[in-house]
Tab-separated table of C-alpha atoms in Angstrom:
chain	number	residue	atom	x	y	z
A	99	MET	CA	52.786	5.109	-34.420
A	100	ILE	CA	50.334	5.401	-31.811
A	101	ASN	CA	48.567	8.829	-30.568
A	102	LEU	CA	49.024	8.988	-26.903
A	103	LYS	CA	46.826	11.823	-26.562
A	104	ALA	CA	44.096	10.519	-28.514
A	105	LEU	CA	44.428	6.920	-26.720
A	106	THR	CA	44.324	8.536	-23.143
A	107	ALA	CA	41.126	10.515	-24.656
A	108	GLY	CA	39.137	8.013	-25.838
A	109	LEU	CA	39.854	5.780	-22.979
A	110	MET	CA	38.874	8.636	-20.589
A	111	LEU	CA	35.698	9.185	-22.877
A	112	THR	CA	35.217	5.387	-22.349
A	113	LEU	CA	35.198	5.475	-18.764
A	114	ALA	CA	32.892	8.419	-18.444
A	115	CYS	CA	30.316	7.025	-20.280
A	116	SER	CA	30.323	3.532	-18.337
A	117	ALA	CA	30.361	5.391	-15.048
A	118	PRO	CA	26.999	4.648	-13.173
A	119	GLN	CA	24.721	8.046	-13.465
A	120	ALA	CA	22.851	9.510	-10.404
A	121	GLU	CA	19.390	8.117	-10.100
A	122	GLU	CA	16.692	10.813	-10.487
A	123	ALA	CA	13.868	9.788	-8.176
A	124	THR	CA	10.401	10.209	-8.640
A	125	TRP	CA	8.190	11.430	-5.539
A	126	PHE	CA	5.270	10.393	-4.267
A	127	GLU	CA	2.361	10.459	-1.480
A	128	VAL	CA	1.991	7.406	0.715
A	129	GLU	CA	-0.705	6.820	2.788
A	130	ILE	CA	-1.369	3.857	4.906
A	131	ALA	CA	-3.390	2.046	7.572
A	132	VAL	CA	-2.902	-1.379	9.311
A	133	PHE	CA	-5.945	-2.512	11.306
A	134	GLN	CA	-6.553	-5.718	13.282
A	135	ARG	CA	-9.099	-7.774	12.035
A	136	PRO	CA	-12.379	-8.419	14.605
A	137	GLN	CA	-13.161	-11.956	13.816
A	138	THR	CA	-11.321	-14.875	15.444
A	139	THR	CA	-9.205	-17.828	13.254
A	140	THR	CA	-8.806	-20.884	14.189
A	141	GLU	CA	-5.313	-20.902	12.100
A	142	THR	CA	-2.155	-21.720	13.739
A	143	TRP	CA	1.188	-20.122	14.152
A	144	SER	CA	4.459	-20.800	13.847
A	145	GLN	CA	6.306	-20.304	17.341
A	146	GLU	CA	9.946	-20.503	15.914
A	147	THR	CA	9.237	-16.669	13.986
A	148	THR	CA	11.996	-14.420	14.439
A	149	PRO	CA	11.312	-10.554	14.986
A	150	VAL	CA	11.731	-8.688	11.360
A	151	LYS	CA	14.969	-7.151	11.001
A	152	THR	CA	14.636	-3.568	10.771
A	153	ALA	CA	18.507	-2.101	11.367
A	154	ASP	CA	18.535	-0.727	7.661
A	155	THR	CA	15.206	1.095	7.896
A	156	LEU	CA	14.098	4.935	8.091
A	157	ASP	CA	11.828	6.194	10.696
A	158	LEU	CA	9.811	8.983	10.305
A	159	LEU	CA	6.823	8.068	12.683
A	160	GLY	CA	9.276	7.913	16.058
A	161	PRO	CA	9.876	11.726	16.214
A	162	ALA	CA	6.526	12.312	16.073
A	163	MET	CA	5.293	10.201	18.585
A	164	MET	CA	8.579	10.521	20.736
A	165	PRO	CA	9.791	13.897	20.201
A	166	ASP	CA	13.300	14.355	21.691
A	167	LEU	CA	12.451	17.610	23.649
A	168	SER	CA	16.335	18.094	24.978
A	169	ALA	CA	16.623	20.914	23.066
A	170	LEU	CA	13.580	22.653	24.433
A	171	GLU	CA	14.759	22.084	27.905
A	172	GLU	CA	18.087	23.634	27.348
A	173	ALA	CA	16.616	26.555	25.208
A	174	LEU	CA	14.106	27.133	28.863
A	175	ASN	CA	17.159	27.482	30.895
A	176	PRO	CA	16.580	30.392	33.068
A	177	CYS	CA	20.093	31.773	33.682
A	178	ASP	CA	21.317	34.793	31.842
A	179	SER	CA	24.801	36.104	31.094
A	180	SER	CA	25.238	37.472	34.497
A	181	ASP	CA	24.066	34.360	36.140
A	182	TRP	CA	26.416	32.362	34.126
A	183	LEU	CA	29.310	34.309	35.727
A	184	SER	CA	28.246	34.519	38.981
A	185	GLN	CA	27.139	30.974	39.683
A	186	PRO	CA	27.937	28.396	36.910
A	187	GLU	CA	27.478	25.775	38.491
A	188	ASN	CA	24.222	26.148	38.957
A	189	CYS	CA	23.047	26.916	35.325
A	190	GLN	CA	24.765	23.456	34.137
A	191	PRO	CA	22.643	21.636	32.437
A	192	GLN	CA	20.842	19.041	35.236
A	193	PRO	CA	21.302	15.261	34.454
A	194	THR	CA	17.794	13.944	33.574
A	195	GLU	CA	16.167	10.601	33.508
A	196	PRO	CA	16.513	8.556	30.268
A	197	ALA	CA	13.405	9.416	28.122
A	198	THR	CA	10.570	6.487	29.114
A	199	ILE	CA	9.265	4.382	26.304
A	200	PRO	CA	5.601	4.842	26.187
A	201	SER	CA	4.171	1.276	27.038
A	202	GLN	CA	1.172	2.656	24.225
A	203	LEU	CA	1.450	4.492	20.769
A	204	PRO	CA	-1.259	6.493	19.359
A	205	ALA	CA	-2.977	4.650	16.304
A	206	THR	CA	-2.972	8.035	14.275
A	207	VAL	CA	0.717	9.242	13.570
A	208	THR	CA	0.928	12.858	11.682
A	209	ALA	CA	3.305	15.836	11.466
A	210	LEU	CA	2.385	19.185	13.273
A	211	GLU	CA	3.466	20.863	9.990
A	212	THR	CA	4.309	19.473	6.675
A	213	GLY	CA	7.715	19.656	5.088
A	214	SER	CA	9.026	19.966	1.017
A	215	PRO	CA	10.470	17.928	-1.139
A	216	LEU	CA	12.671	20.608	-2.073
A	217	SER	CA	14.647	19.233	0.641
A	218	GLY	CA	15.605	16.254	-0.805
A	219	ALA	CA	14.098	14.170	2.433
A	220	PRO	CA	11.004	12.516	2.879
A	221	PHE	CA	8.767	13.726	5.774
A	222	LEU	CA	5.566	12.870	7.670
A	223	LEU	CA	2.090	14.657	6.652
A	224	PRO	CA	-0.034	16.761	8.780
A	225	ALA	CA	-3.525	14.981	9.736
A	226	GLU	CA	-5.123	17.268	7.106
A	227	SER	CA	-3.769	15.334	4.286
A	228	LEU	CA	-5.401	11.927	5.666
A	229	GLN	CA	-7.973	10.394	3.081
A	230	PHE	CA	-8.810	6.821	4.905
A	231	ASN	CA	-10.622	8.535	7.712
A	232	ASP	CA	-14.136	7.782	6.637
A	233	ALA	CA	-13.219	4.295	5.442
A	234	LEU	CA	-11.376	3.196	8.863
A	235	ALA	CA	-14.271	4.850	10.526
A	236	LYS	CA	-16.526	2.175	9.059
A	237	LEU	CA	-13.666	-0.568	9.502
A	238	ARG	CA	-14.153	0.305	13.269
A	239	HIS	CA	-17.963	0.145	13.414
A	240	LYS	CA	-17.569	-3.627	12.166
A	241	GLY	CA	-15.139	-3.737	15.115
A	242	ALA	CA	-11.890	-3.506	13.534
A	243	ARG	CA	-9.012	-2.124	15.175
A	244	VAL	CA	-6.922	0.647	13.678
A	245	LEU	CA	-3.409	-0.045	14.630
A	246	LEU	CA	-1.631	2.669	12.463
A	247	HIS	CA	-2.569	5.631	10.212
A	248	SER	CA	-0.130	7.328	8.744
A	249	ALA	CA	1.201	9.278	5.537
A	250	TRP	CA	4.293	10.979	4.167
A	251	GLN	CA	5.767	12.044	0.946
A	252	GLN	CA	9.092	10.222	-0.314
A	253	PRO	CA	11.188	9.757	-3.281
A	254	VAL	CA	11.104	6.648	-4.995
A	255	PHE	CA	14.211	4.941	-6.912
A	256	SER	CA	14.753	1.473	-7.995
A	257	ARG	CA	14.637	-1.593	-6.070
A	258	GLY	CA	18.654	-1.271	-5.887
A	259	ASN	CA	18.340	1.948	-4.492
A	260	SER	CA	15.279	2.019	-2.626
A	261	GLN	CA	14.672	2.650	1.069
A	262	ALA	CA	12.632	0.559	3.705
A	263	TYR	CA	10.409	2.630	6.265
A	264	ARG	CA	9.773	1.495	9.798
A	265	LEU	CA	6.358	0.700	10.589
A	266	TYR	CA	5.562	0.197	14.356
A	267	ASN	CA	2.913	0.973	16.714
A	268	GLY	CA	0.435	-0.303	19.387
A	269	ARG	CA	1.381	-1.519	22.554
A	270	ASN	CA	4.990	-2.138	23.915
A	271	PHE	CA	5.022	-5.653	25.314
A	272	SER	CA	8.839	-5.741	26.675
A	273	ASP	CA	7.502	-5.142	30.085
A	274	ARG	CA	6.281	-9.103	30.187
A	275	PHE	CA	8.052	-10.476	26.818
A	276	TYR	CA	11.146	-10.649	24.978
A	277	ALA	CA	10.831	-9.969	21.473
A	278	ASP	CA	11.471	-13.660	20.733
A	279	GLY	CA	8.061	-14.132	22.739
A	280	ARG	CA	9.351	-15.558	25.592
A	281	LEU	CA	8.556	-14.642	28.999
A	282	ARG	CA	10.249	-12.239	31.093
A	283	PRO	CA	11.079	-13.577	34.375
A	284	LEU	CA	10.413	-11.515	37.685
A	285	ASN	CA	12.732	-9.693	39.462
A	286	THR	CA	14.719	-11.711	42.050
A	287	PRO	CA	15.377	-10.454	45.831
A	288	LEU	CA	18.575	-9.691	44.704
A	289	GLY	CA	17.690	-7.018	42.611
A	290	SER	CA	18.391	-8.294	39.391
A	291	VAL	CA	16.776	-10.030	36.762
A	292	PHE	CA	17.558	-13.589	35.718
A	293	ASP	CA	16.805	-15.800	32.993
A	294	PHE	CA	17.554	-19.202	31.684
A	295	ASN	CA	20.312	-17.778	29.320
A	296	PHE	CA	22.087	-17.021	32.463
A	297	SER	CA	22.076	-13.459	31.732
A	298	MET	CA	21.780	-10.664	34.296
A	299	THR	CA	19.953	-7.432	33.555
A	300	PRO	CA	19.750	-4.231	35.994
A	301	PRO	CA	16.550	-3.819	37.002
A	302	THR	CA	17.027	-0.034	36.053
A	303	ALA	CA	17.637	-0.614	32.261
A	304	GLN	CA	15.151	-0.041	30.251
A	305	ALA	CA	14.506	-3.066	27.533
A	306	GLU	CA	14.231	-2.384	24.241
A	307	PRO	CA	10.346	-2.047	23.065
A	308	VAL	CA	8.738	-4.813	21.846
A	309	TRP	CA	5.783	-3.100	19.707
A	310	GLU	CA	2.388	-4.846	19.212
A	311	LEU	CA	2.862	-3.965	15.465
A	312	ASP	CA	6.318	-3.966	13.708
A	313	GLY	CA	8.080	-3.967	10.292
A	314	TRP	CA	8.801	-2.387	7.221
A	315	LEU	CA	7.369	-0.982	3.567
A	316	ARG	CA	9.375	-0.373	0.845
A	317	ILE	CA	8.327	1.011	-2.658
A	318	TYR	CA	10.632	1.153	-5.831
A	319	LEU	CA	9.952	1.498	-9.348
A	320	ASN	CA	10.746	-1.229	-11.778
A	321	HIS	CA	8.709	0.197	-14.991
A	322	PHE	CA	5.983	-0.152	-12.565
A	323	LEU	CA	5.720	0.578	-9.294
A	324	PHE	CA	5.975	-2.001	-6.531
A	325	ILE	CA	5.206	-2.674	-2.817
A	326	ASP	CA	7.533	-4.964	-0.793
A	327	THR	CA	6.358	-4.972	2.609
A	328	SER	CA	6.874	-7.283	6.274
A	329	LEU	CA	5.045	-6.738	8.906
A	330	GLN	CA	4.720	-8.663	12.219
A	331	LEU	CA	1.830	-8.540	14.811
A	332	ARG	CA	2.262	-9.864	18.309
A	333	GLU	CA	-0.438	-11.546	20.171
A	334	GLU	CA	-0.315	-12.825	23.949
A	335	GLY	CA	-0.972	-16.504	24.034
A	336	GLU	CA	0.482	-19.381	25.470
A	337	ARG	CA	2.925	-22.504	24.828
A	338	PRO	CA	3.884	-25.797	25.827
A	339	VAL	CA	6.498	-25.095	28.860
A	340	PRO	CA	9.893	-26.009	26.880
A	341	GLY	CA	11.451	-29.234	28.578
A	342	LEU	CA	8.040	-30.367	30.292
A	343	GLU	CA	5.551	-30.495	26.900
A	344	SER	CA	3.875	-33.190	29.355
A	345	MET	CA	2.933	-33.749	32.597
A	346	THR	CA	0.853	-35.348	34.869
A	347	VAL	CA	-1.444	-33.407	37.041
A	348	ALA	CA	-2.945	-35.082	40.324
A	349	THR	CA	-5.112	-32.869	42.835
A	350	PRO	CA	-6.532	-33.641	46.378
A	351	GLU	CA	-9.811	-34.439	44.700
A	352	ALA	CA	-8.538	-36.875	42.009
A	353	ASP	CA	-9.977	-40.576	42.634
A	354	GLN	CA	-8.113	-43.698	42.342
A	355	SER	CA	-9.118	-44.296	38.292
A	356	THR	CA	-7.767	-40.847	37.327
A	357	LEU	CA	-4.399	-41.771	39.383
A	358	ASP	CA	-4.576	-45.250	37.653
A	359	ALA	CA	-5.055	-43.505	33.870
A	360	ALA	CA	-2.376	-41.199	34.760
A	361	ASP	CA	-0.262	-44.301	35.538
A	362	ASP	CA	-1.234	-45.850	31.855
A	363	GLY	CA	0.147	-42.777	30.581
A	364	ALA	CA	-2.795	-39.754	30.297
A	365	THR	CA	-1.008	-36.606	30.531
A	366	SER	CA	-1.963	-33.052	29.992
A	367	ALA	CA	0.415	-30.527	29.029
A	368	ALA	CA	2.015	-27.712	30.919
A	369	THR	CA	1.532	-24.337	29.280
A	370	GLU	CA	3.335	-20.886	30.029
A	371	PRO	CA	2.352	-17.332	28.705
A	372	PHE	CA	3.960	-16.805	25.092
A	373	LEU	CA	3.975	-13.709	22.639
A	374	ASN	CA	3.041	-14.960	19.245
A	375	THR	CA	4.052	-13.468	16.429
A	376	ILE	CA	2.279	-13.472	13.167
A	377	GLU	CA	3.656	-12.565	9.936
A	378	LEU	CA	2.501	-10.634	6.934
A	379	ARG	CA	4.987	-10.218	3.662
A	380	GLN	CA	4.329	-9.589	0.304
A	381	THR	CA	5.634	-8.081	-2.776
A	382	ARG	CA	2.850	-6.466	-5.416
A	383	ARG	CA	2.842	-4.233	-7.974
A	384	VAL	CA	0.356	-1.524	-7.845
A	385	ARG	CA	-0.715	1.638	-9.508
A	386	SER	CA	-0.485	5.030	-8.763
A	387	ARG	CA	-3.515	6.532	-7.094
A	388	GLU	CA	-5.431	3.152	-6.637
A	389	ILE	CA	-6.006	2.080	-3.027
A	390	HIS	CA	-4.968	-1.495	-2.641
A	391	TYR	CA	-5.418	-3.835	0.243
A	392	PHE	CA	-3.358	-6.694	1.527
A	393	ASP	CA	-5.552	-9.148	3.310
A	394	HIS	CA	-4.605	-11.388	5.850
A	395	PRO	CA	-6.662	-13.626	8.210
A	396	LYS	CA	-5.371	-11.497	11.626
A	397	MET	CA	-4.715	-8.198	9.780
A	398	GLY	CA	-5.244	-6.024	7.253
A	399	VAL	CA	-3.231	-3.259	5.086
A	400	VAL	CA	-5.010	-0.458	3.102
A	401	ILE	CA	-2.489	1.514	1.076
A	402	GLN	CA	-2.626	4.337	-1.690
A	403	ILE	CA	0.700	5.911	-3.495
A	404	ARG	CA	-0.283	8.794	-5.249
A	405	ARG	CA	1.960	10.707	-7.858
A	406	MET	CA	2.354	14.411	-6.814
A	407	THR	CA	3.818	17.511	-8.045
A	408	GLN	CA	7.827	16.575	-8.504
A	409	PRO	CA	9.974	19.169	-7.168
A	410	SER	CA	11.649	20.048	-10.453
A	411	GLU	CA	7.964	21.454	-11.167
A	412	MET	CA	7.743	23.706	-8.218
A	413	GLU	CA	8.569	26.958	-7.254
A	414	PRO	CA	11.783	27.482	-4.965
A	415	ALA	CA	10.549	28.562	-1.403
A	416	THR	CA	10.909	32.191	-1.079
A	417	ALA	CA	12.872	33.232	1.962
A	418	ALA	CA	10.507	34.384	4.916
A	419	ALA	CA	10.200	38.362	5.141
A	420	PRO	CA	11.839	39.658	8.602
A	421	LEU	CA	9.863	40.889	10.844
A	422	VAL	CA	9.327	44.150	11.713
A	423	THR	CA	9.549	45.583	15.637
A	424	ARG	CA	8.164	48.866	16.874
């Protein structure tokens, strides 16, 4: 006779043992610098590169570069309780213009004050935590242009549970170009913007930013530390006009021999401004505390992952003593 209680207990134990266990994170401090190399290169870049996907990335930089001041504005409302009773219509929050996305972001991105790993959430570090300043000063002296320098603390998991962190900075090209590099058309006299995709965009609607540097960085553990990065650098250039790859250029000064040569098929390319996208994609095994360099003809990435005191080894934060007023 089958013992149903024993069978049920054994089945529950099997299920419990096979259930996935929550992965415990290892915390690291990360410092990164991305710079544009000064020398020119004869390499050509594909003009079919699609913008890097950043929808599932975590943005630690944006709140520091473009803070949301709506809560502060609300806190500064001059109305007191009597004003709200007597003239509530004058105390209602007034509609404000949407926040304007800057045309240029600061290269160094830091927090005003540090967070704590005890919260469980990653956080940006203040300026005093940066350790690459001297090395970057030497790079600047040699003509390099620093695009981004920042540092943060984060939990690191296995690849399947890892989080990609958004990296972006530099100039915002959205006033002239689409994200795919095409030149934006000028405003028409009707007050709208017309492009060759037959779309109409209101002139008051701000375009999505097209950052000079854009991409993401992922750090994960698989017995060792790994860095997975996908970055794009945008540069203004030119391309042949689609559908007008070549055309005859004639001027009033052209002599008969020039025109005859044109008739024989000699042509010159018609070009238009284009925003080139240059990619740097690498996956690399790294060691904690070593400085690692990702090389590229157009840009370089310097990164250091520093093992830190783990939250389980930290003293719980003590509550702040209340202020004593007299």
